[in-house]
Tab-separated table of C-alpha atoms and ligand atoms in Angstrom:
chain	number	residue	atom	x	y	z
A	1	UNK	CA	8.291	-8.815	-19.419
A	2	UNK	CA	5.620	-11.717	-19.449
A	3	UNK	CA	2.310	-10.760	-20.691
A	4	UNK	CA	-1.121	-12.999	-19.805
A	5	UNK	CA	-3.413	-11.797	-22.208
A	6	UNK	CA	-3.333	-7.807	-21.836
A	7	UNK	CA	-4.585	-5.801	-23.851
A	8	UNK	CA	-2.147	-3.190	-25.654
A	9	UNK	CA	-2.200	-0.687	-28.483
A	10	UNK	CA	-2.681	3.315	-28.280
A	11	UNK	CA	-6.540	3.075	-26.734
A	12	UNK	CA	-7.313	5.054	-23.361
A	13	UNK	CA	-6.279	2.530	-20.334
A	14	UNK	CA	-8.382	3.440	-17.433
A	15	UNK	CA	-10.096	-0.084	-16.825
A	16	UNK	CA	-7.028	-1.803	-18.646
A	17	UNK	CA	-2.525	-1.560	-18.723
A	18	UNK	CA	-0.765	-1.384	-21.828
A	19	UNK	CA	2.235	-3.059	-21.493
A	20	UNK	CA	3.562	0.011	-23.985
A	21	UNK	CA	2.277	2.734	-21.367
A	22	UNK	CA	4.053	0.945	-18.598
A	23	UNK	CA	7.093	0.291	-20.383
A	24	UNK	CA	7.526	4.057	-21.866
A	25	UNK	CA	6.850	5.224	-18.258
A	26	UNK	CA	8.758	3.140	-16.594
A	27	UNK	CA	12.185	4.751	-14.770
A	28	UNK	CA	13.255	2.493	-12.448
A	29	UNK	CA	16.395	0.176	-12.206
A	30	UNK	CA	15.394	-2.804	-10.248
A	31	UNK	CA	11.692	-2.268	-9.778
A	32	UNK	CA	9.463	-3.621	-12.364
A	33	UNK	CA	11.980	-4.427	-14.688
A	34	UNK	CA	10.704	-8.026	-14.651
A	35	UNK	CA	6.752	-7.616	-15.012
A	36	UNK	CA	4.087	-9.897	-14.852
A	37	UNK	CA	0.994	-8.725	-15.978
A	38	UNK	CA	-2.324	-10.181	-15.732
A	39	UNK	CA	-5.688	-9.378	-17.014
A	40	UNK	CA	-6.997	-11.618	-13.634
A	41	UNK	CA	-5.416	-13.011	-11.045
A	42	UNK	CA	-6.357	-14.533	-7.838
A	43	UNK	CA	-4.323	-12.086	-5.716
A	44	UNK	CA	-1.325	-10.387	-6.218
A	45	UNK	CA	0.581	-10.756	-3.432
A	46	UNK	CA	-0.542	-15.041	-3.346
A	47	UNK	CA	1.013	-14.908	-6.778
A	48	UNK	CA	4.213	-13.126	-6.039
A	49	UNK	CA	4.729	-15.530	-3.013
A	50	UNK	CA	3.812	-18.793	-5.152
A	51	UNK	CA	6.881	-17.151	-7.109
A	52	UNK	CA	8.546	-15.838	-4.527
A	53	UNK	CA	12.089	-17.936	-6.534
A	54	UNK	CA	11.967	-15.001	-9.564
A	55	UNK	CA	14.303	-12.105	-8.954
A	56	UNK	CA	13.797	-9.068	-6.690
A	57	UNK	CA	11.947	-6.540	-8.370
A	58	UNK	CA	9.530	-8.266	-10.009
A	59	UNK	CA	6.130	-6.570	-9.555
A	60	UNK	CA	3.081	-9.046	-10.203
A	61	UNK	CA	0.163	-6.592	-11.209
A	62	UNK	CA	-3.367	-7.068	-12.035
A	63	UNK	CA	-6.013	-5.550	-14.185
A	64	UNK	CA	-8.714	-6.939	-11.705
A	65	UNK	CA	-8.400	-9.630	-8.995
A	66	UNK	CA	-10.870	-11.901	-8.047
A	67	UNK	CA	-9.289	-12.697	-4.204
A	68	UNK	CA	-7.846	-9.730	-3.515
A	69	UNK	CA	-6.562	-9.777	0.278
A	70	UNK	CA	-6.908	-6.954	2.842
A	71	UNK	CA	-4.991	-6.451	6.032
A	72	UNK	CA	-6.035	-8.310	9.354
A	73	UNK	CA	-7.960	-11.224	6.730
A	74	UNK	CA	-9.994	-8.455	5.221
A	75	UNK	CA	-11.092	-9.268	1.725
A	76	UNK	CA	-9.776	-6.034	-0.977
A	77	UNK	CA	-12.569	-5.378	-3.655
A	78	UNK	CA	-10.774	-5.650	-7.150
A	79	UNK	CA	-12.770	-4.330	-10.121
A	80	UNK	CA	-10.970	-3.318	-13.207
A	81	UNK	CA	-11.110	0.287	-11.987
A	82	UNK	CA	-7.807	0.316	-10.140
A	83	UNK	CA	-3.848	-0.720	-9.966
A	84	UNK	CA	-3.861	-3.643	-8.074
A	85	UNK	CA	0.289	-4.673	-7.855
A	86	UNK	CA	2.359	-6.552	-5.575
A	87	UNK	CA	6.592	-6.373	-5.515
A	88	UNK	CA	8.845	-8.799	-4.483
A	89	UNK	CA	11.912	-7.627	-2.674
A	90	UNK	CA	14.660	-9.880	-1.029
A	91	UNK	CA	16.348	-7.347	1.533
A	92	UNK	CA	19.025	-7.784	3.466
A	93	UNK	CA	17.735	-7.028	7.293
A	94	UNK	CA	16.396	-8.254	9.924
A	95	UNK	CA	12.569	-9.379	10.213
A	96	UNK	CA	12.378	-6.670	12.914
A	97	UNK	CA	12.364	-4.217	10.295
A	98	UNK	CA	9.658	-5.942	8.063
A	99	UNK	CA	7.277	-3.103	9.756
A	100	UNK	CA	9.609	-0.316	9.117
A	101	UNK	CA	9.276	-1.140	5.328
A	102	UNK	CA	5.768	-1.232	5.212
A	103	UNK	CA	5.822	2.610	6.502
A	104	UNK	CA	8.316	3.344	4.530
A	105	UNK	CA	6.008	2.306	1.560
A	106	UNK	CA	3.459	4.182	2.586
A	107	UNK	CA	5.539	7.176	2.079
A	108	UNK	CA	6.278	5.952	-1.319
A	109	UNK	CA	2.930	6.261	-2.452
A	110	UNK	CA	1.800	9.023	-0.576
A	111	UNK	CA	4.422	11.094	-2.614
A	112	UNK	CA	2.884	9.991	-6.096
A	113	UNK	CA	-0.607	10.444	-4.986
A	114	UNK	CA	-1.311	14.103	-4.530
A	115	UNK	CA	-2.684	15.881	-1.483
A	116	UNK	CA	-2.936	12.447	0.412
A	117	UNK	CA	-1.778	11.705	3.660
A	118	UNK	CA	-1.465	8.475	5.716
A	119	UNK	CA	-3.438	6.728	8.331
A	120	UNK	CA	-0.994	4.876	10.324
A	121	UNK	CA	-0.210	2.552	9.478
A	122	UNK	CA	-0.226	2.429	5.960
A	123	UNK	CA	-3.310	3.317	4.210
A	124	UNK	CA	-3.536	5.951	2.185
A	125	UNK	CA	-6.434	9.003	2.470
A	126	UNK	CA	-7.792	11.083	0.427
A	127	UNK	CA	-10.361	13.889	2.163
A	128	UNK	CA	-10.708	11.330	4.749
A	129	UNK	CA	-11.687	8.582	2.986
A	130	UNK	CA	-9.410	5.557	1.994
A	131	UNK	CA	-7.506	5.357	-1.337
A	132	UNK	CA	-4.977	3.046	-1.154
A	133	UNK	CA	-4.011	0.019	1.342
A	134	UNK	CA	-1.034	-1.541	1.225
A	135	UNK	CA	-0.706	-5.143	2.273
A	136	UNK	CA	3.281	-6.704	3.498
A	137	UNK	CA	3.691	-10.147	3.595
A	138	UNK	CA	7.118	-11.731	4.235
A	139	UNK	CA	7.955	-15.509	3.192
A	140	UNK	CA	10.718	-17.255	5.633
A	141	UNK	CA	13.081	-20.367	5.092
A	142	UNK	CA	13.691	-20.936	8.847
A	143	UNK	CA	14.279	-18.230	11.083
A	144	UNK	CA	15.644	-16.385	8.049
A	145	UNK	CA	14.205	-13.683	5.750
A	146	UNK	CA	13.658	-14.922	2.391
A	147	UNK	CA	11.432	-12.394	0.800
A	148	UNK	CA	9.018	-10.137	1.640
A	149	UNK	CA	5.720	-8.629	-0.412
A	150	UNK	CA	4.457	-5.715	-0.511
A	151	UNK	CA	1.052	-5.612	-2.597
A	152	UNK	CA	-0.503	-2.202	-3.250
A	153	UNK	CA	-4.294	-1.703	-4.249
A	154	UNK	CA	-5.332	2.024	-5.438
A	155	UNK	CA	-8.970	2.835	-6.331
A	156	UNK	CA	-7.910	4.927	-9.178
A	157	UNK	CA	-11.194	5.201	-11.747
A	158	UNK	CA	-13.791	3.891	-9.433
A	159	UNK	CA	-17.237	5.921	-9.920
A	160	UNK	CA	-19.240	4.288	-7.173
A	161	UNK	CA	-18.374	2.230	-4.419
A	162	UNK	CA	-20.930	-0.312	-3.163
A	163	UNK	CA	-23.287	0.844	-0.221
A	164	UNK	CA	-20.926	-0.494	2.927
A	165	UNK	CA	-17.786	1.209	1.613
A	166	UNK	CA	-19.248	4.614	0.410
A	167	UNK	CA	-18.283	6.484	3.667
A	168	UNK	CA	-14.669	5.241	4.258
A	169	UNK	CA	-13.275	4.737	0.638
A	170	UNK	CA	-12.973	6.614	-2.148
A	171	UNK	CA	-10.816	6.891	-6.029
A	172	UNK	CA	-8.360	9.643	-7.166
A	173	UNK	CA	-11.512	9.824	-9.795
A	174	UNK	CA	-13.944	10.742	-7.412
A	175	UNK	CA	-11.670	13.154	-5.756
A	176	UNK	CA	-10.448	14.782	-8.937
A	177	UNK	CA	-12.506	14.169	-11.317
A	178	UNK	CA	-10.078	12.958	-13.264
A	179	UNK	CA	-9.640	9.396	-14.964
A	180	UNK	CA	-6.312	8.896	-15.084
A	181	UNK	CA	-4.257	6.249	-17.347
A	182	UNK	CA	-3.345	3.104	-15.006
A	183	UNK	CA	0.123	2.125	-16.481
A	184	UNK	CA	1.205	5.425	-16.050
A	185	UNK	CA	0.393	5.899	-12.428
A	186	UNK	CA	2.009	1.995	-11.578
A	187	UNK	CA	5.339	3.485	-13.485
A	188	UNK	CA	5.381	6.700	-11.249
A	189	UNK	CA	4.590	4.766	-7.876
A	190	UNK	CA	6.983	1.791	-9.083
A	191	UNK	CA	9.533	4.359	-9.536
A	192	UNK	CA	9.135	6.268	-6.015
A	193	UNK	CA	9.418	2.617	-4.137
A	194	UNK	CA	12.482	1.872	-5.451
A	195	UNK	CA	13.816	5.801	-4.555
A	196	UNK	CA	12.293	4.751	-1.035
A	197	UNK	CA	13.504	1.089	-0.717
A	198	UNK	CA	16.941	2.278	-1.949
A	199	UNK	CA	17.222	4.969	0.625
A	200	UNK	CA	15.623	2.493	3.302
A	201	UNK	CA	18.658	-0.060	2.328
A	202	UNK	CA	20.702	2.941	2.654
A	203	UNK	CA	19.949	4.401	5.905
A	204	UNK	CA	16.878	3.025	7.599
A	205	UNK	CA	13.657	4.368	8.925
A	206	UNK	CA	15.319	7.033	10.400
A	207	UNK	CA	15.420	8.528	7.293
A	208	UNK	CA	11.524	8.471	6.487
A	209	UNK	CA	10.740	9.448	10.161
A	210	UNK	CA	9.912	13.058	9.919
A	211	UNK	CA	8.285	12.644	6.964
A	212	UNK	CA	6.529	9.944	7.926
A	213	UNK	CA	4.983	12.220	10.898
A	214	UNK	CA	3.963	15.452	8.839
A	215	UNK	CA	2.185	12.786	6.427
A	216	UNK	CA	0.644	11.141	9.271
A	217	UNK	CA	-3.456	11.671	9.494
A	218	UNK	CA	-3.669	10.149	12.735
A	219	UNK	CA	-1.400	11.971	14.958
A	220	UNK	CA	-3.265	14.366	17.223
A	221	UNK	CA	-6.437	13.033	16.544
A	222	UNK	CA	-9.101	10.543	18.799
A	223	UNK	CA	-8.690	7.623	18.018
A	224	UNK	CA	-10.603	4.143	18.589
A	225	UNK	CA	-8.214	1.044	19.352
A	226	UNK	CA	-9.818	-2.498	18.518
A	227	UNK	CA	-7.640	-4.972	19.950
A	228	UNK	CA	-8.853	-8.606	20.191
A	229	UNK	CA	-12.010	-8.022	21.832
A	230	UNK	CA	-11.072	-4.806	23.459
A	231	UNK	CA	-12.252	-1.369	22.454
A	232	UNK	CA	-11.413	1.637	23.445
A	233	UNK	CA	-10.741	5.671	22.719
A	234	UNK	CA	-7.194	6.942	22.742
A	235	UNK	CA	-5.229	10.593	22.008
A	236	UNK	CA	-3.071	9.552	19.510
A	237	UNK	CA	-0.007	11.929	20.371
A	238	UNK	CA	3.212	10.665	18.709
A	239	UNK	CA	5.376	7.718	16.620
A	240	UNK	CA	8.218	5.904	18.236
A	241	UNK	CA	11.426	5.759	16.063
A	242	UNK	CA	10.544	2.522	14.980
A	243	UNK	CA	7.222	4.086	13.687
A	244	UNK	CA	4.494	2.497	16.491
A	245	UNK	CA	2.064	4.769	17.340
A	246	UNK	CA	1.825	6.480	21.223
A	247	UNK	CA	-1.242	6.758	22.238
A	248	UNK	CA	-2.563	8.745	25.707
A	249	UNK	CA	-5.145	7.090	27.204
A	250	UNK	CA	-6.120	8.192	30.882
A	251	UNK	CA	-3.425	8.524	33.016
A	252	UNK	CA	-2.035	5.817	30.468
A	253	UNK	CA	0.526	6.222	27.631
A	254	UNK	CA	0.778	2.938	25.373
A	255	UNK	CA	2.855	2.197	22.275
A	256	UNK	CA	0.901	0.732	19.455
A	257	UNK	CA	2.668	-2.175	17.202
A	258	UNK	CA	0.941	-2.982	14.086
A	259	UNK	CA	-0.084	-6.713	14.771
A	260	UNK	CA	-3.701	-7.213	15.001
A	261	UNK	CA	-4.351	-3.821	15.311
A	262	UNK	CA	-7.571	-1.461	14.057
A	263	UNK	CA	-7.202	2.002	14.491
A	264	UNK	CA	-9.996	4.393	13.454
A	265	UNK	CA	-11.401	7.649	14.127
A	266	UNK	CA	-13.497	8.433	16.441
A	267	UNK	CA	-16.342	9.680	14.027
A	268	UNK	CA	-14.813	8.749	10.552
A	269	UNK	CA	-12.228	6.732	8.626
A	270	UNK	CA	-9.097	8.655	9.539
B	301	LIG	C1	-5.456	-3.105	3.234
B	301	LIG	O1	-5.532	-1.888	3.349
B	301	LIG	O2	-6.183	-3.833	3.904
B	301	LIG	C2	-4.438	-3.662	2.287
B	301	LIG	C3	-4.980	-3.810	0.892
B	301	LIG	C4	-3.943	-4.347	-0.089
B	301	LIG	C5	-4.544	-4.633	-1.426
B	301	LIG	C6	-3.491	-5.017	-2.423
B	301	LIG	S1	-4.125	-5.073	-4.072
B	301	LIG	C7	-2.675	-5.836	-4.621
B	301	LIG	C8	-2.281	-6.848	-3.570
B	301	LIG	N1	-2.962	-8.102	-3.773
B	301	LIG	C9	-3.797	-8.374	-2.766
B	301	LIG	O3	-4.509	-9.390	-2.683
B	301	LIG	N2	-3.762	-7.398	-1.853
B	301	LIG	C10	-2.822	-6.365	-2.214
């Protein structure tokens, strides 16, 4: 395990990880074995594809970033308030399946984090509001596969969110009341994505399917589609097998890839 300046010792972590806390908690195999830690980076997921050459597994987390990155070019708020982590994997499959993964993911967490659901895609909700995004990136030499990243941010002891944000995101603080110790929650969801990425190795997104669709937020609710420059209301009805979304609109049933896609609720977040 590399350390950059962390702080450890036995003092509460909820703005901080102990490379102890992590370590104790840790239960995985492959998964965070090798661990960078940082008490600021850039981004996560820039870092983990700068290094993209270390070995799969190795999770790049930070204790605050100062670039984090969003889906669609979104920029990811990064105070010290949250687990902000990004793992390298070097699967075996085709890019087709890079999107399969990233739900697949999304399950992952959604099992650590209590009385969520998801908003398909992949972000994570809470009462509505979002708790966790997930960002995918893949790195290619050629045509072929060479790694991908998947970088997780979780508002975890975040007591106010600034002014624009306060109505579509929220903490598992603010929805518990709880602070909770940071290492230990990055052990428990760096030990469910490697039960999930095992199994997904194993048998594919078949296997997460049905799961996938009880968790799912959006299904059977209005939903807005912003594509490009188009807008526009949809029933969101059901998921392919590949995980797109089918959406009813009109006469009209379309299947949503995830792309360049914003889906949101017709009056909220979810
Ligand atoms: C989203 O919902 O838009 C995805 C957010 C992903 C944020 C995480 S935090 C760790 C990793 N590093 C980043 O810069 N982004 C991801």
């Amino acid at each position: 395990m590399k350390t950059n300046n962390i702080k450890s010792g036995n003092v509460p972590d909820y703005r901080f990880f102990s490379e102890e806390k992590i370590k104790e908690s840790l239960n995985t195999k492959l998964i965070g074995k090798n661990l960078v830690l940082y008490e600021t980076a850039t981004s996560t997921n820039t870092l983990a594809k700068e290094n993209s050459h270390l070995s799969e597994g190795t999770v790049f987390v930070a204790n605050e970033q100062t670039a984090g990155r969003g889906r669609l070019g979104r920029v990811w708020n990064s105070g010290k308030d949250g687990v902000w982590f990004s793992v390298l994997l070097k699967p075996d499959m085709h890019p087709d399946k890079i999107q399969n993964l990233t739900l697949v993911m999304a399950v992952a967490v959604k099992r650590v984090i209590e009385k969520s659901s998801i908003k398909w895609p992949n972000d994570i909700v809470l009462n509505s509001k979002k708790v966790c995004g997930i960002l995918t990136e893949a790195c290619f030499d050629g045509d072929k596969l060479k790694s991908i990243v998947v970088g997780v941010g979780v508002n975890v002891n975040t007591e106010e969110f600034p002014e624009d944000l306060k109505n579509v995101a929220t903490s598992l603080y603010l929805e518990t009341g709880e602070k909770q110790s940071k290492s230990v929650l990055l052990a428990k969801l760096l030990g469910e994505i490697e039960v999930c990425y095992n199994l997904f190795a194993e048998k594919g997104f078949n296997a997460f399917l049905d799961e996938y669709k009880k968790s799912c937020a959006t299904l059977n609710q209005t939903v807005k589609i912003c594509k490009n420059d188009e807008e526009y209301t949809a029933q969101a009805i059901d998921l392919t097998e590949n995980g797109e979304l089918i959406v009813k609109h009109g006469e009209n049933t379309e299947t949503i890839s995830f792309g360049e896609v914003s889906v949101r609720g017709l009056f909220g977040y979810v």
